[in-house]
Amino acid sequence: MSPGCNTKCKGLVKNAVLSIELGVEDYQTGDDRRVLSAIRNLYAGVLLLCKQVLWNESPPKSDGSLIYKDLVPRNIDGDRSMVPRKLKRNTVDRQQIEERFKELGLNLDWSKLADLARIRNDAEHLFMTVKPAIAKEALASAMPVIEQLLVDHLQEEPAHLFQDGVWKALLKNKEVFDQQQARCSESFDKMDWGFDALADALEEVRCSSCGSSLVRQIDPDNDSFEVMDLDCAECGAALDREDVFEAAIAEATAGEAYIAGTDGGEPPVTTCPECSHESWVLGEGCVLCPGADLTCSMCGEIFSPDDFDYDAGMCSYHSHMMEKVMRE
Ligand SMILES: [Zn+2]
Ligand SMILES: [Zn+2]
Ligand SMILES: [Zn+2]
C-alpha cells in the first residue's frame, strides 16, 4: 500500500468482494429475476477493485485523488497538489479508469472489461428479460479481470479473500464457458469467409434471441456463407445468418463508425441497396449479397451506394443528368 493510504482504501476492496459475492450468489439461484442484479453486482465489484488500485496509486495526502473525476488545486504543507473537490465528488467511470491505468503504465485485460461492460449495457437496455446464460458469460469475462486486479495490482489472494466456494465457482464457470466457446468457434473452422469483414465479425456474433455469444454453425463441415445455418448453443434458437452478421459487423466496426461520425470521413458500413442490410462494407462491397451490381449503365463505372441511384441503375451524376434531359 502506498503511504497515502488510510482505512478507507481497504474499504473499497471489502465492498468490491461483497459485491462480487452477491453477484455470484444471484447467479447461483438460477432465478431469471436475479440475473440483472447478478450482472450489476459483478460489474460494480470489478470497478471498485479498479478504483482501489487507483486509490493506492494516488499521491500521498491527496485523499485518493485518482478515483475522482474532478480535481482542484490546493496548497498542502506548502505544496500545490490536485485534490478532489469537497462537494459533489463523482468517481471515475470505466473510460477514465482505463485512461488512468494506461497513463500509470498499469496493465489490465481491457477487452474482457469491455465485454463485461457491453453485457451489462445490453442487459440493462436491449433485452426484455435477461437469461442466466448472459450472467454466466459476464462471470466468465469478469474472472480473469478480478484475478489480475487482486493478484497483480493489489497483492491479494482471491482464494482467501472470497467466502467459501465463490472463487472456485468463478473458476469453474470460466472453465465451462471457455470449453463451450471453443466448441462453438471450432464449428466455423472450415469456413471460407470470402470477405475480411465477415471473418472479422465472427468475434462479435450474438444470439439475437438471448444475447449469448455461444453461436455455432450447425454443420461444421460447411464452408460456404451462403448456406450457413446457425443456432444458439445456449437457448437453442435457430438464427438468421444475415441478421446475426449484420449486427456483428456493426459491432466490429463501431469504433471506426464513431470516428467517421465525429471527425468526418466515409462510414465503414452503409446500407446495401440490393438486400437492404447494413452490409455494404467500404472497399469490399456488400458482404451479404456478394456481386450486388452498382455499375452505372451510362458510364460503366462501379460506384458505392452513396453515389448511386439504384432505381435508375446509374451513378448519381448520370441519373441527375438524365432527369434534366427528360425534363427539357
Ligand atoms: Zn440464445
Ligand atoms: Zn446486399
Ligand atoms: Zn455514370
XYZ file of C-alpha atoms and ligand atoms in Angstrom:
331
model
C 0.000 0.000 0.000
C 1.181 3.469 -0.793
C 1.910 5.922 2.032
C -1.197 7.944 1.138
C -3.439 5.071 2.059
C -5.790 5.142 5.006
C -8.544 2.913 6.332
C -10.896 3.949 3.569
C -8.872 2.245 0.878
C -9.184 -1.240 2.326
C -12.884 -0.497 2.405
C -13.044 -0.418 -1.366
C -11.691 -3.965 -1.645
C -14.099 -5.099 1.042
C -17.067 -3.619 -0.787
C -15.820 -4.994 -4.082
C -15.554 -8.502 -2.678
C -19.010 -8.236 -1.142
C -20.486 -7.006 -4.396
C -18.869 -9.815 -6.418
C -20.043 -12.403 -3.859
C -23.587 -11.084 -4.124
C -23.352 -11.273 -7.920
C -22.247 -14.905 -7.817
C -24.985 -15.661 -5.296
C -27.605 -14.009 -7.519
C -26.401 -16.103 -10.436
C -26.347 -19.343 -8.474
C -30.030 -19.057 -7.608
C -30.727 -19.722 -11.305
C -33.625 -17.297 -10.963
C -34.276 -15.221 -14.096
C -35.355 -12.297 -11.943
C -31.933 -12.075 -10.321
C -29.822 -12.194 -13.461
C -29.723 -8.438 -13.928
C -28.793 -7.986 -10.297
C -26.012 -10.589 -10.714
C -24.542 -8.636 -13.624
C -24.864 -5.253 -11.884
C -23.220 -6.533 -8.697
C -20.409 -8.146 -10.603
C -19.707 -5.051 -12.694
C -19.852 -2.757 -9.675
C -17.431 -5.062 -7.831
C -14.914 -5.062 -10.655
C -14.992 -1.262 -10.952
C -14.479 -0.961 -7.188
C -11.355 -3.101 -7.451
C -10.096 -0.820 -10.221
C -10.759 2.190 -8.001
C -8.850 0.576 -5.156
C -5.840 0.309 -7.451
C -6.192 3.992 -8.381
C -6.574 4.925 -4.731
C -3.332 3.162 -3.905
C -1.581 4.906 -6.792
C -2.794 8.363 -5.739
C -0.201 10.816 -4.438
C 0.197 10.897 -0.638
C -2.263 13.155 1.234
C -4.348 13.668 -1.899
C -7.321 11.811 -0.445
C -7.239 9.069 -3.081
C -7.437 11.763 -5.742
C -7.117 9.395 -8.700
C -10.505 7.823 -8.115
C -12.265 11.174 -8.577
C -13.371 12.790 -11.794
C -12.812 16.419 -10.982
C -9.725 17.634 -9.209
C -8.962 21.119 -7.925
C -5.631 22.645 -6.897
C -4.977 23.133 -3.194
C -1.964 24.044 -1.059
C -0.950 21.221 1.251
C 2.050 21.790 3.545
C 3.287 24.484 1.223
C 2.998 22.323 -1.899
C 0.344 22.726 -4.513
C -1.476 19.461 -5.256
C -4.514 18.363 -7.176
C -7.170 17.040 -4.823
C -10.825 16.043 -5.159
C -13.452 18.740 -4.768
C -15.025 18.994 -1.321
C -18.581 18.718 -2.590
C -20.194 16.821 -5.464
C -17.465 14.270 -5.769
C -18.033 11.940 -8.667
C -15.777 8.960 -9.083
C -14.222 7.908 -12.366
C -16.161 5.857 -14.918
C -14.847 2.892 -16.873
C -13.417 5.036 -19.655
C -11.470 7.188 -17.216
C -10.323 4.141 -15.273
C -8.824 2.759 -18.465
C -7.189 6.094 -19.300
C -5.665 6.474 -15.845
C -4.414 2.883 -15.713
C -2.731 3.363 -19.073
C -1.177 6.666 -18.038
C 0.200 4.930 -14.967
C 1.502 2.015 -17.028
C -0.777 -0.497 -15.299
C -1.958 -3.465 -17.352
C -5.411 -4.954 -17.421
C -7.289 -7.154 -19.871
C -9.263 -4.240 -21.333
C -11.063 -6.380 -23.896
C -12.522 -8.545 -21.128
C -13.575 -5.482 -19.159
C -15.159 -4.076 -22.314
C -17.023 -7.391 -22.797
C -18.324 -7.163 -19.267
C -19.434 -3.561 -19.784
C -21.167 -4.447 -23.040
C -23.006 -7.375 -21.417
C -24.163 -5.102 -18.637
C -25.268 -2.452 -21.079
C -27.167 -4.974 -23.232
C -28.784 -6.475 -20.153
C -29.931 -3.043 -18.995
C -31.223 -1.779 -22.316
C -31.567 -4.402 -25.010
C -33.388 -7.415 -23.709
C -36.784 -7.560 -22.055
C -35.686 -10.500 -19.946
C -32.082 -11.331 -19.295
C -31.297 -15.033 -19.312
C -28.921 -16.720 -16.843
C -26.691 -17.588 -19.822
C -25.772 -13.924 -20.020
C -24.742 -13.819 -16.386
C -22.624 -16.897 -16.989
C -20.849 -15.024 -19.758
C -20.440 -11.933 -17.592
C -18.898 -14.057 -14.848
C -16.543 -15.669 -17.359
C -15.402 -12.254 -18.633
C -15.017 -10.843 -15.140
C -12.994 -13.676 -13.611
C -9.616 -13.005 -15.291
C -10.006 -9.262 -14.695
C -10.732 -9.821 -10.998
C -7.735 -12.136 -10.732
C -5.430 -9.661 -12.434
C -6.599 -6.784 -10.235
C -6.258 -8.732 -6.994
C -3.054 -10.639 -7.662
C -1.034 -8.250 -9.834
C -2.191 -4.883 -8.577
C -3.477 -5.365 -5.032
C -1.300 -8.275 -3.869
C -4.309 -10.143 -2.553
C -5.026 -13.846 -2.846
C -8.514 -14.359 -4.335
C -8.884 -17.853 -2.877
C -8.537 -16.393 0.636
C -10.425 -13.187 0.062
C -13.784 -14.554 -1.027
C -16.256 -16.500 1.045
C -16.239 -20.280 0.746
C -16.740 -21.522 -2.742
C -17.184 -18.182 -4.502
C -13.765 -18.056 -6.158
C -13.969 -21.757 -7.012
C -17.365 -21.168 -8.605
C -15.910 -18.344 -10.701
C -13.017 -20.530 -11.851
C -15.282 -23.457 -12.656
C -17.723 -21.248 -14.539
C -14.921 -19.789 -16.632
C -13.653 -23.260 -17.489
C -17.100 -24.462 -18.591
C -17.745 -21.310 -20.592
C -14.356 -21.463 -22.328
C -14.997 -25.062 -23.383
C -18.400 -24.175 -24.814
C -16.933 -21.184 -26.581
C -14.138 -23.273 -28.082
C -16.663 -25.788 -29.417
C -18.713 -23.015 -30.997
C -15.723 -21.384 -32.606
C -14.473 -24.759 -33.945
C -17.744 -25.136 -35.840
C -16.538 -22.294 -38.107
C -13.033 -23.659 -38.641
C -13.702 -24.818 -42.196
C -15.450 -21.641 -43.305
C -14.190 -19.902 -46.380
C -15.414 -16.433 -45.492
C -14.621 -14.715 -48.757
C -14.696 -11.289 -47.057
C -12.481 -9.985 -44.295
C -15.480 -8.155 -42.859
C -17.286 -11.451 -42.230
C -14.262 -13.207 -40.771
C -13.598 -10.210 -38.506
C -17.228 -10.038 -37.402
C -17.252 -13.638 -36.145
C -15.831 -12.483 -32.803
C -18.907 -10.310 -32.316
C -21.708 -12.722 -33.216
C -24.510 -12.944 -30.633
C -27.746 -14.838 -30.410
C -30.461 -12.405 -31.455
C -32.819 -14.034 -29.016
C -30.856 -14.319 -25.747
C -27.699 -12.305 -26.454
C -25.290 -15.179 -25.778
C -22.068 -15.271 -27.802
C -22.315 -19.071 -27.934
C -23.431 -19.115 -31.553
C -22.442 -22.114 -33.652
C -22.684 -23.411 -37.150
C -24.982 -26.445 -37.278
C -22.926 -28.228 -39.943
C -19.257 -27.816 -39.010
C -18.218 -29.265 -42.378
C -19.861 -26.496 -44.358
C -17.520 -23.878 -45.787
C -19.912 -21.539 -47.583
C -21.542 -18.495 -46.042
C -24.499 -18.642 -48.392
C -25.746 -21.934 -46.964
C -24.537 -21.493 -43.400
C -27.128 -22.418 -40.753
C -26.680 -21.097 -37.233
C -28.168 -21.734 -33.866
C -27.547 -20.678 -30.294
C -25.794 -23.286 -28.137
C -27.282 -21.619 -25.080
C -31.010 -21.192 -25.807
C -31.322 -23.350 -28.918
C -32.837 -20.613 -31.089
C -32.371 -21.010 -34.831
C -30.653 -17.859 -36.080
C -30.745 -15.962 -39.349
C -27.155 -15.656 -40.580
C -27.794 -12.311 -42.278
C -29.322 -10.723 -39.183
C -26.633 -12.151 -36.927
C -23.777 -10.983 -39.145
C -25.319 -7.598 -39.878
C -25.351 -6.930 -36.126
C -21.858 -8.394 -35.700
C -20.417 -6.216 -38.474
C -21.942 -3.144 -36.828
C -20.349 -4.121 -33.518
C -16.978 -4.897 -35.094
C -16.872 -1.551 -36.912
C -18.457 0.568 -34.173
C -15.154 2.275 -33.360
C -14.500 3.286 -36.973
C -18.119 4.361 -37.419
C -17.806 6.589 -34.376
C -14.653 8.212 -35.689
C -16.248 8.718 -39.128
C -19.287 10.255 -37.441
C -17.337 12.707 -35.295
C -14.203 13.512 -37.311
C -15.802 13.128 -40.733
C -14.841 10.593 -43.343
C -16.637 7.735 -45.017
C -18.581 5.409 -42.703
C -17.159 1.866 -42.746
C -20.565 0.293 -43.469
C -23.611 1.555 -45.361
C -26.958 0.159 -46.486
C -26.777 -2.202 -49.441
C -29.358 -1.011 -51.994
C -29.861 -4.568 -53.212
C -30.521 -6.525 -49.973
C -31.231 -3.506 -47.730
C -28.981 -4.770 -44.957
C -26.357 -2.602 -43.309
C -23.754 -4.717 -45.034
C -22.080 -2.594 -47.700
C -18.524 -2.571 -46.401
C -16.160 0.128 -47.599
C -13.746 -1.457 -50.050
C -15.485 -4.843 -50.069
C -18.999 -4.167 -51.370
C -21.977 -5.993 -49.913
C -20.729 -8.953 -47.916
C -24.208 -10.484 -47.532
C -25.230 -10.495 -51.206
C -21.890 -10.715 -52.961
C -21.897 -9.440 -56.509
C -24.519 -6.776 -55.881
C -24.015 -4.747 -59.035
C -23.684 -0.982 -58.742
C -22.283 -0.421 -62.219
C -23.608 2.696 -63.891
C -25.377 1.844 -67.140
C -24.161 5.117 -68.660
C -20.502 5.369 -67.751
C -19.831 1.746 -66.879
C -18.050 2.660 -63.633
C -18.693 0.855 -60.351
C -19.972 3.077 -57.545
C -20.591 2.914 -53.824
C -24.212 3.121 -52.581
C -23.788 6.815 -51.671
C -23.061 7.798 -55.266
C -25.545 5.510 -56.924
C -29.196 5.746 -57.889
C -30.245 2.142 -57.522
C -33.688 2.525 -59.133
C -32.251 4.188 -62.208
C -29.269 1.856 -62.379
C -26.967 4.838 -62.812
C -24.434 6.769 -60.834
C -25.941 9.827 -59.177
C -24.249 12.128 -61.696
C -25.740 10.366 -64.734
C -29.092 9.835 -63.087
C -29.191 13.583 -62.415
C -28.175 14.404 -65.999
C -30.810 12.003 -67.309
C -33.536 13.627 -65.229
C -32.519 17.026 -66.581
C -32.682 15.804 -70.177
C -36.105 14.238 -69.597
C -37.446 17.479 -68.132
C -36.278 19.598 -71.057
Zn -29.681 -17.765 -27.484
Zn -26.510 -6.703 -50.137
Zn -22.327 7.123 -64.555
